[in-house]
Short mmCIF file of C-alpha atoms and ligand atoms in Angstrom, two decimals:
data_model
loop_
_atom_site.label_atom_id
_atom_site.label_comp_id
_atom_site.label_asym_id
_atom_site.label_seq_id
_atom_site.Cartn_x
_atom_site.Cartn_y
_atom_site.Cartn_z
CA UNK A 1 -18.45 0.94 22.07
CA UNK A 2 -18.78 2.27 18.65
CA UNK A 3 -18.61 -0.42 15.94
CA UNK A 4 -15.39 -0.23 13.65
CA UNK A 5 -15.23 -1.31 10.21
CA UNK A 6 -12.21 -2.71 8.79
CA UNK A 7 -12.05 -2.67 4.89
CA UNK A 8 -8.82 -4.43 3.33
CA UNK A 9 -7.67 -3.45 -0.11
CA UNK A 10 -5.01 -5.60 -1.64
CA UNK A 11 -3.54 -5.54 -5.27
CA UNK A 12 -0.55 -5.22 -7.30
CA UNK A 13 1.08 -1.59 -7.77
CA UNK A 14 -0.59 0.91 -10.00
CA UNK A 15 -4.17 -0.78 -9.82
CA UNK A 16 -5.31 2.48 -8.23
CA UNK A 17 -5.38 1.37 -4.84
CA UNK A 18 -4.24 4.44 -2.92
CA UNK A 19 -6.18 6.78 -4.84
CA UNK A 20 -9.39 5.00 -4.73
CA UNK A 21 -8.87 4.16 -1.29
CA UNK A 22 -8.32 7.64 -0.15
CA UNK A 23 -11.25 8.97 -1.70
CA UNK A 24 -13.47 6.15 -0.56
CA UNK A 25 -12.42 6.64 2.72
CA UNK A 26 -12.99 10.41 2.73
CA UNK A 27 -16.55 9.75 1.18
CA UNK A 28 -17.26 7.46 4.10
CA UNK A 29 -15.42 9.70 6.82
CA UNK A 30 -13.03 6.88 8.02
CA UNK A 31 -9.31 6.60 8.17
CA UNK A 32 -7.33 5.70 5.24
CA UNK A 33 -3.93 3.79 5.83
CA UNK A 34 -1.47 3.40 3.14
CA UNK A 35 0.87 0.55 4.22
CA UNK A 36 3.02 0.80 1.36
CA UNK A 37 4.16 4.00 2.65
CA UNK A 38 5.46 2.29 5.79
CA UNK A 39 7.49 -0.37 3.64
CA UNK A 40 8.73 2.60 1.67
CA UNK A 41 9.97 4.60 4.70
CA UNK A 42 11.92 1.53 5.99
CA UNK A 43 13.45 1.13 2.25
CA UNK A 44 14.37 4.79 2.48
CA UNK A 45 16.00 4.38 5.85
CA UNK A 46 18.06 1.38 4.64
CA UNK A 47 19.05 3.41 1.59
CA UNK A 48 20.40 6.35 3.69
CA UNK A 49 21.92 3.89 6.18
CA UNK A 50 24.19 2.65 3.27
CA UNK A 51 22.43 -0.82 3.69
CA UNK A 52 21.68 -3.00 0.77
CA UNK A 53 17.86 -3.40 1.12
CA UNK A 54 17.83 -6.54 -0.65
CA UNK A 55 20.12 -8.33 1.78
CA UNK A 56 18.11 -9.66 4.93
CA UNK A 57 21.16 -10.08 7.10
CA UNK A 58 22.36 -6.46 6.56
CA UNK A 59 18.82 -4.88 7.03
CA UNK A 60 17.86 -6.91 10.31
CA UNK A 61 20.30 -5.54 12.65
CA UNK A 62 19.21 -1.95 11.46
CA UNK A 63 15.59 -2.36 12.25
CA UNK A 64 15.76 -1.42 15.97
CA UNK A 65 16.86 2.06 14.89
CA UNK A 66 13.85 2.67 12.44
CA UNK A 67 11.38 4.80 14.20
CA UNK A 68 8.50 5.19 11.64
CA UNK A 69 5.18 6.92 12.43
CA UNK A 70 2.07 8.01 10.76
CA UNK A 71 0.11 11.19 11.28
CA UNK A 72 -2.85 12.68 9.74
CA UNK A 73 -3.42 16.46 8.58
CA UNK A 74 -5.43 18.30 6.30
CA UNK A 75 -3.16 16.53 3.27
CA UNK A 76 -4.24 13.14 4.56
CA UNK A 77 -1.53 10.48 5.94
CA UNK A 78 2.03 11.73 6.29
CA UNK A 79 4.87 9.47 7.13
CA UNK A 80 7.69 10.35 9.53
CA UNK A 81 11.02 8.64 10.04
CA UNK A 82 12.03 10.02 13.35
CA UNK A 83 11.00 13.70 13.33
CA UNK A 84 11.37 14.00 9.49
CA UNK A 85 8.32 14.00 7.14
CA UNK A 86 9.33 11.61 4.41
CA UNK A 87 6.23 11.53 2.89
CA UNK A 88 7.39 12.86 -0.75
CA UNK A 89 10.70 11.41 -0.50
CA UNK A 90 9.63 7.81 -0.40
CA UNK A 91 7.95 8.15 -3.76
CA UNK A 92 11.17 8.27 -5.90
CA UNK A 93 12.16 5.08 -7.97
CA UNK A 94 14.99 4.18 -5.71
CA UNK A 95 12.73 4.13 -2.71
CA UNK A 96 10.20 2.17 -4.50
CA UNK A 97 12.57 -0.48 -5.35
CA UNK A 98 14.19 -0.44 -1.99
CA UNK A 99 10.54 -0.79 -0.31
CA UNK A 100 9.95 -3.95 -2.59
CA UNK A 101 13.15 -5.30 -1.48
CA UNK A 102 12.83 -5.07 2.07
CA UNK A 103 9.24 -6.19 2.04
CA UNK A 104 10.36 -9.59 0.90
CA UNK A 105 12.28 -10.08 4.20
CA UNK A 106 10.39 -11.96 6.89
CA UNK A 107 11.98 -9.94 9.74
CA UNK A 108 10.63 -6.67 8.26
CA UNK A 109 7.15 -7.92 7.83
CA UNK A 110 7.28 -9.08 11.36
CA UNK A 111 8.55 -5.66 12.39
CA UNK A 112 5.69 -3.81 11.00
CA UNK A 113 2.81 -6.10 11.59
CA UNK A 114 1.79 -4.99 15.06
CA UNK A 115 2.00 -1.43 14.10
CA UNK A 116 -0.40 -2.07 11.07
CA UNK A 117 -2.89 -4.00 13.23
CA UNK A 118 -2.81 -1.54 16.06
CA UNK A 119 -3.96 1.17 13.94
CA UNK A 120 -6.93 -0.72 12.74
CA UNK A 121 -7.71 -1.70 16.38
CA UNK A 122 -8.65 1.76 17.42
CA UNK A 123 -10.49 3.26 14.34
CA UNK A 124 -12.65 2.17 11.39
CA UNK A 125 -10.27 2.25 8.33
CA UNK A 126 -9.52 1.36 4.78
CA UNK A 127 -6.09 -0.25 4.67
CA UNK A 128 -4.48 -0.79 1.39
CA UNK A 129 -1.42 -2.90 0.71
CA UNK A 130 -0.41 -6.40 -0.45
CA UNK A 131 -1.25 -8.82 2.61
CA UNK A 132 -3.97 -6.76 4.48
CA UNK A 133 -6.75 -9.27 3.67
CA UNK A 134 -4.56 -12.48 4.09
CA UNK A 135 -2.11 -11.54 7.11
CA UNK A 136 -2.37 -8.09 8.47
CA UNK A 137 -6.41 -8.26 9.03
CA UNK A 138 -7.58 -11.72 8.21
CA UNK A 139 -11.00 -10.85 10.01
CA UNK A 140 -11.48 -7.56 8.14
CA UNK A 141 -15.23 -7.17 7.57
CA UNK A 142 -14.68 -6.53 3.81
CA UNK A 143 -11.68 -7.42 1.62
CA UNK A 144 -11.25 -6.23 -1.89
CA UNK A 145 -8.76 -7.26 -4.46
CA UNK A 146 -7.95 -4.57 -6.95
CA UNK A 147 -6.27 -5.45 -10.30
CA UNK A 148 -5.79 -4.22 -13.77
CA UNK A 149 -3.63 -5.23 -16.52
CA UNK A 150 0.24 -4.31 -16.31
CA UNK A 151 0.15 -1.77 -19.25
CA UNK A 152 -2.86 0.03 -17.82
CA UNK A 153 -1.04 0.35 -14.43
CA UNK A 154 2.01 1.55 -15.95
CA UNK A 155 0.01 4.13 -17.92
CA UNK A 156 -1.53 5.27 -14.63
CA UNK A 157 1.74 5.27 -12.69
CA UNK A 158 3.50 7.52 -15.64
CA UNK A 159 0.47 10.13 -15.37
CA UNK A 160 0.92 10.11 -11.44
CA UNK A 161 4.84 10.68 -11.71
CA UNK A 162 4.15 13.49 -14.39
CA UNK A 163 1.71 15.24 -12.21
CA UNK A 164 4.25 15.07 -9.55
CA UNK A 165 6.85 16.68 -11.55
CA UNK A 166 9.19 13.49 -11.80
CA UNK A 167 8.22 11.98 -15.32
CA UNK A 168 9.65 8.82 -16.52
CA UNK A 169 9.59 6.80 -19.74
CA UNK A 170 6.53 4.39 -20.18
CA UNK A 171 8.77 1.58 -20.92
CA UNK A 172 10.83 2.03 -17.84
CA UNK A 173 7.84 2.20 -15.64
CA UNK A 174 6.27 -0.86 -17.27
CA UNK A 175 9.73 -2.80 -16.67
CA UNK A 176 10.08 -1.63 -13.10
CA UNK A 177 6.32 -2.64 -12.33
CA UNK A 178 6.46 -6.14 -13.73
CA UNK A 179 9.79 -6.79 -11.89
CA UNK A 180 8.18 -5.35 -8.64
CA UNK A 181 4.80 -7.53 -9.35
CA UNK A 182 7.23 -10.73 -9.80
CA UNK A 183 8.90 -10.09 -6.55
CA UNK A 184 5.70 -9.22 -4.76
CA UNK A 185 4.04 -12.35 -5.87
CA UNK A 186 6.84 -14.72 -5.62
CA UNK A 187 8.26 -13.87 -2.31
CA UNK A 188 7.84 -16.90 0.27
CA UNK A 189 6.27 -14.52 3.00
CA UNK A 190 2.95 -12.83 2.70
CA UNK A 191 3.11 -12.94 -1.16
CA UNK A 192 0.66 -10.64 -2.93
CA UNK A 193 -2.55 -12.84 -3.46
CA UNK A 194 -6.37 -12.49 -3.41
CA UNK A 195 -7.72 -13.66 -0.01
CA UNK A 196 -10.32 -16.49 -0.49
CA UNK A 197 -12.86 -14.01 0.95
CA UNK A 198 -11.95 -11.03 -1.17
CA UNK A 199 -14.16 -9.40 -3.70
CA UNK A 200 -12.20 -9.19 -6.99
CA UNK A 201 -12.26 -5.98 -8.81
CA UNK A 202 -10.62 -5.46 -12.11
CA UNK A 203 -10.25 -1.69 -13.06
CA UNK A 204 -8.73 -2.18 -16.61
CA UNK A 205 -10.05 0.49 -18.90
CA UNK A 206 -11.88 2.33 -16.11
CA UNK A 207 -11.91 5.88 -15.40
CA UNK A 208 -10.89 6.70 -11.77
CA UNK A 209 -14.43 7.69 -11.00
CA UNK A 210 -16.03 4.44 -12.24
CA UNK A 211 -13.63 2.45 -9.95
CA UNK A 212 -14.27 4.70 -6.93
CA UNK A 213 -18.08 4.24 -7.66
CA UNK A 214 -17.41 0.51 -7.82
CA UNK A 215 -15.92 0.39 -4.70
CA UNK A 216 -18.47 2.53 -2.65
CA UNK A 217 -20.99 0.22 -4.29
CA UNK A 218 -19.35 -2.86 -2.75
CA UNK A 219 -18.83 -1.42 0.55
CA UNK A 220 -22.35 -0.14 0.71
CA UNK A 221 -23.95 -3.36 -0.11
CA UNK A 222 -21.85 -4.85 2.78
CA UNK A 223 -22.61 -2.13 5.21
CA UNK A 224 -25.94 -0.70 4.65
CA UNK A 225 -25.14 1.91 7.59
CA UNK A 226 -21.99 3.59 6.12
O1 DC B 301 1.62 0.33 -2.53
P1 DC B 301 3.43 0.63 -2.67
O2 DC B 301 3.86 0.68 -4.25
O3 DC B 301 3.75 1.99 -2.16
O4 DC B 301 4.21 -0.46 -1.89
C1 DC B 301 5.69 -0.32 -1.76
C2 DC B 301 6.19 -1.66 -1.90
O5 DC B 301 5.83 -2.30 -0.50
C3 DC B 301 5.65 -2.82 -2.75
O6 DC B 301 6.78 -2.98 -3.69
C4 DC B 301 5.10 -3.72 -2.01
C5 DC B 301 5.45 -3.55 -0.54
N1 DC B 301 4.40 -3.89 0.13
C6 DC B 301 4.12 -4.92 0.87
O7 DC B 301 4.86 -5.92 0.68
N2 DC B 301 3.12 -5.08 1.63
C7 DC B 301 2.10 -4.13 1.90
N3 DC B 301 1.11 -4.32 2.70
C8 DC B 301 2.31 -2.77 1.42
C9 DC B 301 3.44 -2.81 0.64
#
């Protein structure tokens, strides 16, 4: 059987994980899996169902109605709720907040765990998230923890939002980011933390190209064949 490579990339929001992971995966010719999108889709589902995403008791009974699925096309990863492609809809500030809230509930994390593991079982991939190296793929062959200081991350997120045509004020983005970081780091289940065996990469002040090159260097040092 062909050898599979699992690369786990974790870190706080706005550290550049998805952009960097997507480009590194393309360069290596392996799959890129954005697990944040899965939590976002669950958050969006709850908002639409009129459920408060921060209340576990309200979210839990709705989970069995959530049908979330990943697909890949020329634009990369697409995410579906039932038959609806929600890849763009999950990027709004409301969906971001709802994602962070639902992700704090153990019942939601448990619900999504096997789905994430299953993807990595079948193909080489770079999977990014918050708990990939610690919980989802503790046996990943390579783990990288990507971080950058909060202001730098907020600046990047602002740029990304403007490019998407949904600009927001820097102060609001920074405040939301700090609030989300706190929730992601302090939740009792699978909090955001660096796995003991992860390589730390701080991208503060880096140009995107430098960060991509740094990740590729770490990957190629680990897997000479890639
Ligand atoms: O990476 P992102 O910003 O799209 O993630 C959205 C939210 O989902 C974020 O607040 C943290 C949460 N998340 C998580 O708890 N575990 C993951 N593996 C990925 C995301």
